[in-house]
XYZ file of C-alpha atoms in Angstrom:
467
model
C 0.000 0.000 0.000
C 1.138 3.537 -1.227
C -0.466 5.217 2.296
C -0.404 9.056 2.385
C 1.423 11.735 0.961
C 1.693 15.234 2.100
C 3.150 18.138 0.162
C 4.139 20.231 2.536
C 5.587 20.528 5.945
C 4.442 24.011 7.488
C 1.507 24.635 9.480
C -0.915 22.853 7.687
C 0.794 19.542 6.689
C 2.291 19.179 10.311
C -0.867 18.930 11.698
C -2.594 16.858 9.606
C 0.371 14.256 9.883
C -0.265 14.333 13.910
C -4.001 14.453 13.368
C -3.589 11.515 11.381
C -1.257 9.453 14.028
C -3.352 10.257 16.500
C -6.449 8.465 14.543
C -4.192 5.728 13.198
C -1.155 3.913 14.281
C -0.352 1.908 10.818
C -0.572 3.750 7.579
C 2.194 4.516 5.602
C 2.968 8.284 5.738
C 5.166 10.238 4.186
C 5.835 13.800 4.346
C 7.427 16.632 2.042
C 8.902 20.210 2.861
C 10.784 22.375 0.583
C 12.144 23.990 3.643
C 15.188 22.866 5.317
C 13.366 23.444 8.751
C 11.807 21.473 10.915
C 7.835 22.322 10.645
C 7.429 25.784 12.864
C 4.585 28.292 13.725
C 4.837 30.927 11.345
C 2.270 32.874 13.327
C 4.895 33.552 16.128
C 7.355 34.702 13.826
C 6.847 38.270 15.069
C 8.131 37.344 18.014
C 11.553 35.975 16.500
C 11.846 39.492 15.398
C 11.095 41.282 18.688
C 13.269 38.614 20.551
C 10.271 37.661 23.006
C 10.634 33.952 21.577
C 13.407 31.918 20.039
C 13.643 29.947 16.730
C 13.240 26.885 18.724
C 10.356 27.929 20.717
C 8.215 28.261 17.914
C 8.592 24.718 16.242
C 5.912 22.610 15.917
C 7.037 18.968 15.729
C 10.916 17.873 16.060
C 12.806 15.010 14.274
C 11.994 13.138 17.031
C 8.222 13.118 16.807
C 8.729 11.677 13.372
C 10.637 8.837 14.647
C 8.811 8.070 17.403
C 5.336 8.034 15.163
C 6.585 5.820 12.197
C 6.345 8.624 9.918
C 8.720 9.697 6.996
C 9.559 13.287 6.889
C 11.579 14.706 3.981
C 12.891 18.449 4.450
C 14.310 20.397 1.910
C 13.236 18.360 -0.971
C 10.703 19.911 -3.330
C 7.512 17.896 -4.970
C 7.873 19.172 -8.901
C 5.186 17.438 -9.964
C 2.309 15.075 -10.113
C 1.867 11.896 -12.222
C -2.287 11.515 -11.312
C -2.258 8.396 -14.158
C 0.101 6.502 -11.570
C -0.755 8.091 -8.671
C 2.641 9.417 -7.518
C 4.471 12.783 -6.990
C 8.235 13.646 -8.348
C 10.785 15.610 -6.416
C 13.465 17.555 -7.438
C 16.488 15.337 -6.070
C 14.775 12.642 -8.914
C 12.641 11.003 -6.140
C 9.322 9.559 -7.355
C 6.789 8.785 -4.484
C 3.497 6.756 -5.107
C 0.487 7.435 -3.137
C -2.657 6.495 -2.406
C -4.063 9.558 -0.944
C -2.391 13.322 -1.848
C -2.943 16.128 0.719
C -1.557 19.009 -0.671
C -0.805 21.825 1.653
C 1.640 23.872 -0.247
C 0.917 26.854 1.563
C 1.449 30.922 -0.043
C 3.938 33.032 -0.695
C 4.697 36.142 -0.043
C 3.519 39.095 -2.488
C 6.821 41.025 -3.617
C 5.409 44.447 -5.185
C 6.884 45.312 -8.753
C 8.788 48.139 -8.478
C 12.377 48.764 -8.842
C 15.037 47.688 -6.091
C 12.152 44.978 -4.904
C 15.176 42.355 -4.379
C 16.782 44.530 -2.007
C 14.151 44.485 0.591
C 13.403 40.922 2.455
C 9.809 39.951 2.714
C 8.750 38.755 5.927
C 7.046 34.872 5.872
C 9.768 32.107 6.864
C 11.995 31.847 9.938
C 14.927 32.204 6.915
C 13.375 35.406 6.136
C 13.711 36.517 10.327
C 17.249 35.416 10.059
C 17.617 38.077 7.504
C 15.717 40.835 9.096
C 17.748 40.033 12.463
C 20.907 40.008 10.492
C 20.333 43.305 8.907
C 18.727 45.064 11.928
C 22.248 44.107 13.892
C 23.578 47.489 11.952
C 20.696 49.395 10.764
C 20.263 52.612 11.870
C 16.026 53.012 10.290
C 14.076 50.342 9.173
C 10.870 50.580 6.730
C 7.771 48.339 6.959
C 6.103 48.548 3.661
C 2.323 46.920 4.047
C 0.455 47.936 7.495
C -1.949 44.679 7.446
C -2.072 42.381 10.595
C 1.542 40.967 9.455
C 3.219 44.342 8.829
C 2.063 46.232 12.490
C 3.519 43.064 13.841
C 6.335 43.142 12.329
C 6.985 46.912 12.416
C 6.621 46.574 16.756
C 8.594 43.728 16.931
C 11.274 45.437 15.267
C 10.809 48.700 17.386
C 11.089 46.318 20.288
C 14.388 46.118 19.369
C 15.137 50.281 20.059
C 15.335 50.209 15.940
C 13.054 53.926 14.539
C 10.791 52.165 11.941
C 8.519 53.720 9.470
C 5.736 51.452 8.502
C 4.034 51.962 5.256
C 0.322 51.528 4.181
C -1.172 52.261 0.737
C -4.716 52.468 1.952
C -6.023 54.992 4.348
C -6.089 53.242 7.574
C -4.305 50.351 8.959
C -5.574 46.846 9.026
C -7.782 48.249 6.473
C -9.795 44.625 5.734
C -9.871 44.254 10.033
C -10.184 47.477 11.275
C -12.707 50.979 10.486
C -11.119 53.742 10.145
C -11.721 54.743 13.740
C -9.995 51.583 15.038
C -7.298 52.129 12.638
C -6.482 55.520 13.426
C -6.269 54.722 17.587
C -4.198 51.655 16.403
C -1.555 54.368 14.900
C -1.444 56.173 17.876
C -0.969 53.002 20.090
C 2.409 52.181 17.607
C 3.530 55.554 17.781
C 3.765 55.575 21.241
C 5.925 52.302 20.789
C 8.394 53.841 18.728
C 6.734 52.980 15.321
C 6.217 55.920 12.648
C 3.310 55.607 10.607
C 2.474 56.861 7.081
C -1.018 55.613 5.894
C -1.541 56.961 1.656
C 1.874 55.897 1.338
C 2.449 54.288 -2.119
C 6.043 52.965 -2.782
C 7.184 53.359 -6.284
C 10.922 52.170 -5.624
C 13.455 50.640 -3.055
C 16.678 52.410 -2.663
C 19.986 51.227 -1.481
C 19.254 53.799 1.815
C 15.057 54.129 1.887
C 12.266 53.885 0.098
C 10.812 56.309 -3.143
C 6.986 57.087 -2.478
C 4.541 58.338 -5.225
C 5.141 62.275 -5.488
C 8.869 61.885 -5.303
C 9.439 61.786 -1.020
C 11.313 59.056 0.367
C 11.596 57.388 3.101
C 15.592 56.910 5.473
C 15.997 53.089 5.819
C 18.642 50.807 5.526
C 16.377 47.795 6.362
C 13.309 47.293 4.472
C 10.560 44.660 5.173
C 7.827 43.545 2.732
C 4.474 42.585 4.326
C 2.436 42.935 1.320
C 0.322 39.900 1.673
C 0.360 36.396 0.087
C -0.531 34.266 -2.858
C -1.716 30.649 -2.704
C 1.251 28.500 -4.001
C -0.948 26.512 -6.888
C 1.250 25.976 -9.320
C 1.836 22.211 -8.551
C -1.985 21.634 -8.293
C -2.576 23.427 -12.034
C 0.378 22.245 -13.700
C -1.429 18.619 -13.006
C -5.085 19.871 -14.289
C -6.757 20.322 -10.886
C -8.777 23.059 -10.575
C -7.656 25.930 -9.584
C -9.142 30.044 -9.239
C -7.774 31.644 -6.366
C -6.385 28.639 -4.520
C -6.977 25.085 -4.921
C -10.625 24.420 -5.380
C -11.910 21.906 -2.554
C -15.766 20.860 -1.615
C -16.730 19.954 2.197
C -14.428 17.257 2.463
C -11.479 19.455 1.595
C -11.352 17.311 -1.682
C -10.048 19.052 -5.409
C -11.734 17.378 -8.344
C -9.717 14.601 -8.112
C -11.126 12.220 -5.602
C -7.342 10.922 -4.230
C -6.388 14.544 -3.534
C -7.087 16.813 -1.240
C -6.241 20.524 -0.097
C -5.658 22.391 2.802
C -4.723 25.811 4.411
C -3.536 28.628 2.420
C -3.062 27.024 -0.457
C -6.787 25.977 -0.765
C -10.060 27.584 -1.744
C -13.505 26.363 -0.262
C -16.559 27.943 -0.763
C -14.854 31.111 -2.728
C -12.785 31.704 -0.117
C -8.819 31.021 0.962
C -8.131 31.166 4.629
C -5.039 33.148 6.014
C -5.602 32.391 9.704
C -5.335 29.384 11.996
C -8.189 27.851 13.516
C -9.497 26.885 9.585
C -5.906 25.177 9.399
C -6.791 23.285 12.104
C -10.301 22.161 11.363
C -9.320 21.774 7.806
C -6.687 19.151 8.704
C -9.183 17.435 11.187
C -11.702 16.841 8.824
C -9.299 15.167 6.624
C -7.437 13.110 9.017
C -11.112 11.598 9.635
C -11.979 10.790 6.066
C -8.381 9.247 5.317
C -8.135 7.442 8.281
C -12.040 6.196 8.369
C -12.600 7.755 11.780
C -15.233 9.822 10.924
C -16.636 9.366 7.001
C -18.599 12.189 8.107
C -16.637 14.491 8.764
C -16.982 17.636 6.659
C -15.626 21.663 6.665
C -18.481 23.907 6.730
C -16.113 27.312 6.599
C -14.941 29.333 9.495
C -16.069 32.387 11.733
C -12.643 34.478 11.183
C -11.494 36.298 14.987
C -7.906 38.322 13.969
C -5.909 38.215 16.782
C -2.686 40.622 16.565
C 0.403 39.686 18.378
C 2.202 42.346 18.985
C 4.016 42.904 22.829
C 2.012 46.076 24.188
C -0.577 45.940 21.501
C -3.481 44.160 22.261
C -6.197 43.808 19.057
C -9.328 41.490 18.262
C -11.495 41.784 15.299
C -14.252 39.378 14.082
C -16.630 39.612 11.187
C -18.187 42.349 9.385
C -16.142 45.374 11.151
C -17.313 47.474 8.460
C -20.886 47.571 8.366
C -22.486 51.438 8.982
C -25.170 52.562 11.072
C -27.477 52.418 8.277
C -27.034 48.375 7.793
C -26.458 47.253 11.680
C -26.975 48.789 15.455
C -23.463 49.874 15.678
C -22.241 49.771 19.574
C -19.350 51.620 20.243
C -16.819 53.021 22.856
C -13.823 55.038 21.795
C -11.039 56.760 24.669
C -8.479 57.711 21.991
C -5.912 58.767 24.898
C -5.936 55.376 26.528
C -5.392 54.210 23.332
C -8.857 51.623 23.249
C -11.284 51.197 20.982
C -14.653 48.617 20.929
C -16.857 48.247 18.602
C -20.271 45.674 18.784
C -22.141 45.565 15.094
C -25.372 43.529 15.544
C -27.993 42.410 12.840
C -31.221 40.801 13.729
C -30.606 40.977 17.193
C -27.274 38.443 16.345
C -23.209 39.414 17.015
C -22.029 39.647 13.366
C -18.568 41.586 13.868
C -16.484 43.186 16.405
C -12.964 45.107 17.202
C -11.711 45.384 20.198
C -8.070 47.100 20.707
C -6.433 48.307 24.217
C -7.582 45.483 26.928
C -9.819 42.875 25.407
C -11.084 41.072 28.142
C -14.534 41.117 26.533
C -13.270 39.029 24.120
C -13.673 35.613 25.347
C -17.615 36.610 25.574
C -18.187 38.372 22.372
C -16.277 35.678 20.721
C -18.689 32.460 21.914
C -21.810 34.776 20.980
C -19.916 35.330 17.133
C -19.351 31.957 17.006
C -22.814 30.690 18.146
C -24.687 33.517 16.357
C -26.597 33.798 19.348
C -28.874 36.581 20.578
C -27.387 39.510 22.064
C -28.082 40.441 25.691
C -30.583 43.808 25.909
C -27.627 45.272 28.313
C -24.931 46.300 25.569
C -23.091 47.705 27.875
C -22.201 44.547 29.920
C -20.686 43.527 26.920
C -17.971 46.278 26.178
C -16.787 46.218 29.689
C -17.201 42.818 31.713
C -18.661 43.279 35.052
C -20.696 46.419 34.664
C -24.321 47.054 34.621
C -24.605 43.011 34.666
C -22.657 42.509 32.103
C -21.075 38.900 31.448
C -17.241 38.719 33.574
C -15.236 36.166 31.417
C -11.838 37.601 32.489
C -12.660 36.048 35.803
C -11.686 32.233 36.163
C -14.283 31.938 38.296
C -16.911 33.035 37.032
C -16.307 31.748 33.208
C -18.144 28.653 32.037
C -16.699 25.088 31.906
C -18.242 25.599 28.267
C -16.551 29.212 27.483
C -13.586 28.804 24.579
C -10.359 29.775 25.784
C -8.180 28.850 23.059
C -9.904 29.358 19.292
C -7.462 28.061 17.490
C -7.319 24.907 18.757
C -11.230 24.951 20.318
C -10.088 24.423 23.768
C -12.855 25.070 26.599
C -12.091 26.400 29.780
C -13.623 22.602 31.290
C -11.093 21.065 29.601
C -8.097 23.109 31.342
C -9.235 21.938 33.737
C -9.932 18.374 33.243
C -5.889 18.474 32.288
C -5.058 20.455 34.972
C -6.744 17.931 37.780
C -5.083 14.805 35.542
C -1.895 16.171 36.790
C -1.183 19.000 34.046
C -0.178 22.196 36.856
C 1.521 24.610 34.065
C 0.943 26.305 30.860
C 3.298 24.251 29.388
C 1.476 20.690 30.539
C -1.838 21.773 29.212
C -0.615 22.816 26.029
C 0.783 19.348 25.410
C -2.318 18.077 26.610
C -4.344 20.101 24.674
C -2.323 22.285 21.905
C -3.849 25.431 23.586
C -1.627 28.345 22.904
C 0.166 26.480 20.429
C -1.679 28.604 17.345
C -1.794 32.436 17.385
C -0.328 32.574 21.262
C -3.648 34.826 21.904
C -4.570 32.762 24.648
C -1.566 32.303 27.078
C -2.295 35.205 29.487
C -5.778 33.444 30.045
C -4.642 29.582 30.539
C -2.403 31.102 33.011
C -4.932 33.224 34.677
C -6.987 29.533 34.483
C -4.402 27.240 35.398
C -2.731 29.734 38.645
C -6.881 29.923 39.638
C -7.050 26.377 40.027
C -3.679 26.139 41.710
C -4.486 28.369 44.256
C -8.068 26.708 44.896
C -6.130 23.920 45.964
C -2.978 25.805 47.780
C -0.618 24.145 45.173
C 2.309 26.969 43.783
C 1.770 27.503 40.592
């Protein structure tokens, strides 16, 4: 038997090879990554940048794990191409792999804008890519940010962590312009400037010198670093060089299937439903529901699309945005609180009497709440209020340990309830670190860690045990 195949080792393809073991002891996997690396979480990248984590804190699986679960791994050998007639894939080292099942999860890459001097900037997507931006910012005296998105403010602050003066720059009006309103946006650069990081929203970048950065209208910009955080492109080519079908990404149905019935697609490199997913939590669920249908575990099993919540992970910065942020009075009851100086900002848009968006930025201790009431599209309590700020006029206190549901989701990534922290935590599992291997909470965005510890150090001091 041929077994599985996975083209790709990043995010995506690492967890559907543990999702897999964990169903399913005894088929033959096998495993391809055209990086060198050891599968990591490119979400935390940021923090390789501001030096809050190291390169080895953010991997995902080691060489071990492969080992230990009977499962071949193959880094730093790309898949070419795919022979669907004889069911196999070909590498570039000559290697030709047969399979019975293909999962491809090839991933994106990042957008490079087409303008002169592009190759002297370094985009900002792999933990080769942080090596870079470390390297350079060793001697830099500026740094530019082109691209103020969710990837480009983190990357901008981690790099002002570092005492480095960076300029970030944003073609659109606002930052986090597909997150935020303009509102949000605008408290959001006041928050970074306060952190050391210059903003220029309108800014369109028509060239990248050796020292800065041309803008439209002939000003330019003093940097001898410059990052690219322009956004990314589903990698596809491997999928429509072999006649799948392919728009934006990979087209898939509910079982995360292309039109070929042996191969499947996941992550970034896949489109369901019209749309291609960026974040983690559809990773996640993506690769579940096809570790049950290879496997057998669940036939079942299907993706019905995700409820998006941004998270931004940025030290000092603290942002959550669900849904349609952008609706207007005229299409939604619009709820919102705005103390510019303190630099927060919340915003409730409900439809129907139903949670269908919200941004929170400063402290976001509502968001545990308005989170299980976006994902449930339940009705909104008649006290608003309550909701913007936990504990007033009645309002719903999910910041509190105590007073927070066995049922209330803690980690979204991963869909990790509060009851089962603490399930873990009376098995035996007393740190952060124990329930995460029990239950990969805080192991996607990191969103969640100051909460499992305000969870786990509750429960330890219920019981009088140090935590």
């Amino acid at each position: 038997m041929s077994g599985l195949v996975v083209v790709g080792n990043g995010m995506a393809g690492a967890r559907l090879v543990s999702e897999v073991r964990a169903r399913d002891g005894s088929l033959r996997v096998t495993v391809f990554g055209a990086e060198p690396w050891q599968p990591y979480n490119r979400v935390l990248l940021s923090n390789v940048v501001a030096g809050t984590m190291t390169p080895d804190q953010v991997r995902l699986l080691d060489r071990g794990w492969y080992a230990d679960h009977s499962v071949t791994a193959v880094p730093g050998v790309e898949v070419t191409a795919i022979d669907r007639e004889t069911r196999a894939v070909l590498t570039a080292d000559g290697r030709r792999e047969p399979y019975d099942v293909l999962v491809l999860a090839t991933g994106s890459r990042p957008v490079v804008p087409p303008v002169p001097g592009a190759d002297r900037a370094v985009a900002f997507r792999t933990l080769d890519d942080c090596g870079a931006i470390l390297d350079a910012a060793r001697t830099a005296r500026r740094a530019a940010v082109v691209g103020g998105g969710l990837l480009g403010v983190e990357a901008a602050r981690g790099l002002a962590g570092r005492g480095l003066p960076v300029t970030l720059l944003h073609r659109a009006g606002h930052l986090m312009d597909r997150q935020l309103d303009a509102e949000a946006g605008l408290v959001l650069e006041e928050t970074l400037t306060e952190l050391g990081v210059e903003t220029r929203t309108g800014a369109v970048v028509t060239e990248i010198l050796d020292g800065g950065v041309r803008l439209a209208g002939g000003g330019t910009v003093e940097a001898d670093l410059v990052v690219l955080a322009c956004g990314v492109r589903p990698v596809t080519g491997l999928a429509r060089d072999a006649g799948l079908e392919v728009a934006h990404g990979v087209v898939v149905d509910d079982e995360m299937r292309t039109d070929d019935p042996s191969i499947f697609a996941i992550g970034e490199c896949a489109e369901h439903a019209g749309t291609v997913y960026g974040l983690v939590a559809p990773v996640w669920e993506q690769a579940a529901v096809v570790a049950d249908l290879v496997t057998g575990a669940d036939k079942t099993s299907r993706y019905r699309g995700s409820r998006l919540v941004t998270r931004l992970k940025a030290r000092n910065v603290e942002l959550a945005a669900m849904g349609e942020t952008h609706l207007t009075d005229d299409e939604a009851e619009i709820v919102r609180f705005s103390h510019r100086a303190r630099g927060a900002y919340r915003k409730l848009v409900i439809r129907e009497g139903r949670l269908v968006g919200a941004i929170l930025l400063g402290e976001t201790s509502a968001v545990g709440a308005l989170t299980q009431l976006f994902d449930r599209g339940g009705p909104v309590p008649a006290d608003r209020t309550g909701l913007l700020f936990p504990g007033v006029s009645g309002g719903v206190v999910v910041d509190s340990p105590v007073r927070m549901p066995d049922a209330a989701k803690v980690c979204q990534c991963n869909n990790v309830t509060k009851g089962q922290i603490r399930g873990c935590w009376e098995s035996g599992a007393r740190d952060v670190e124990a329930v995460a291997a029990a239950t990969r909470a805080t192991t996607g965005c990191g969103g969640c860690r100051d909460a499992v510890e305000g969870i786990v150090g509750w429960l330890c001091e219920q019981e009088g045990i140090p935590a």
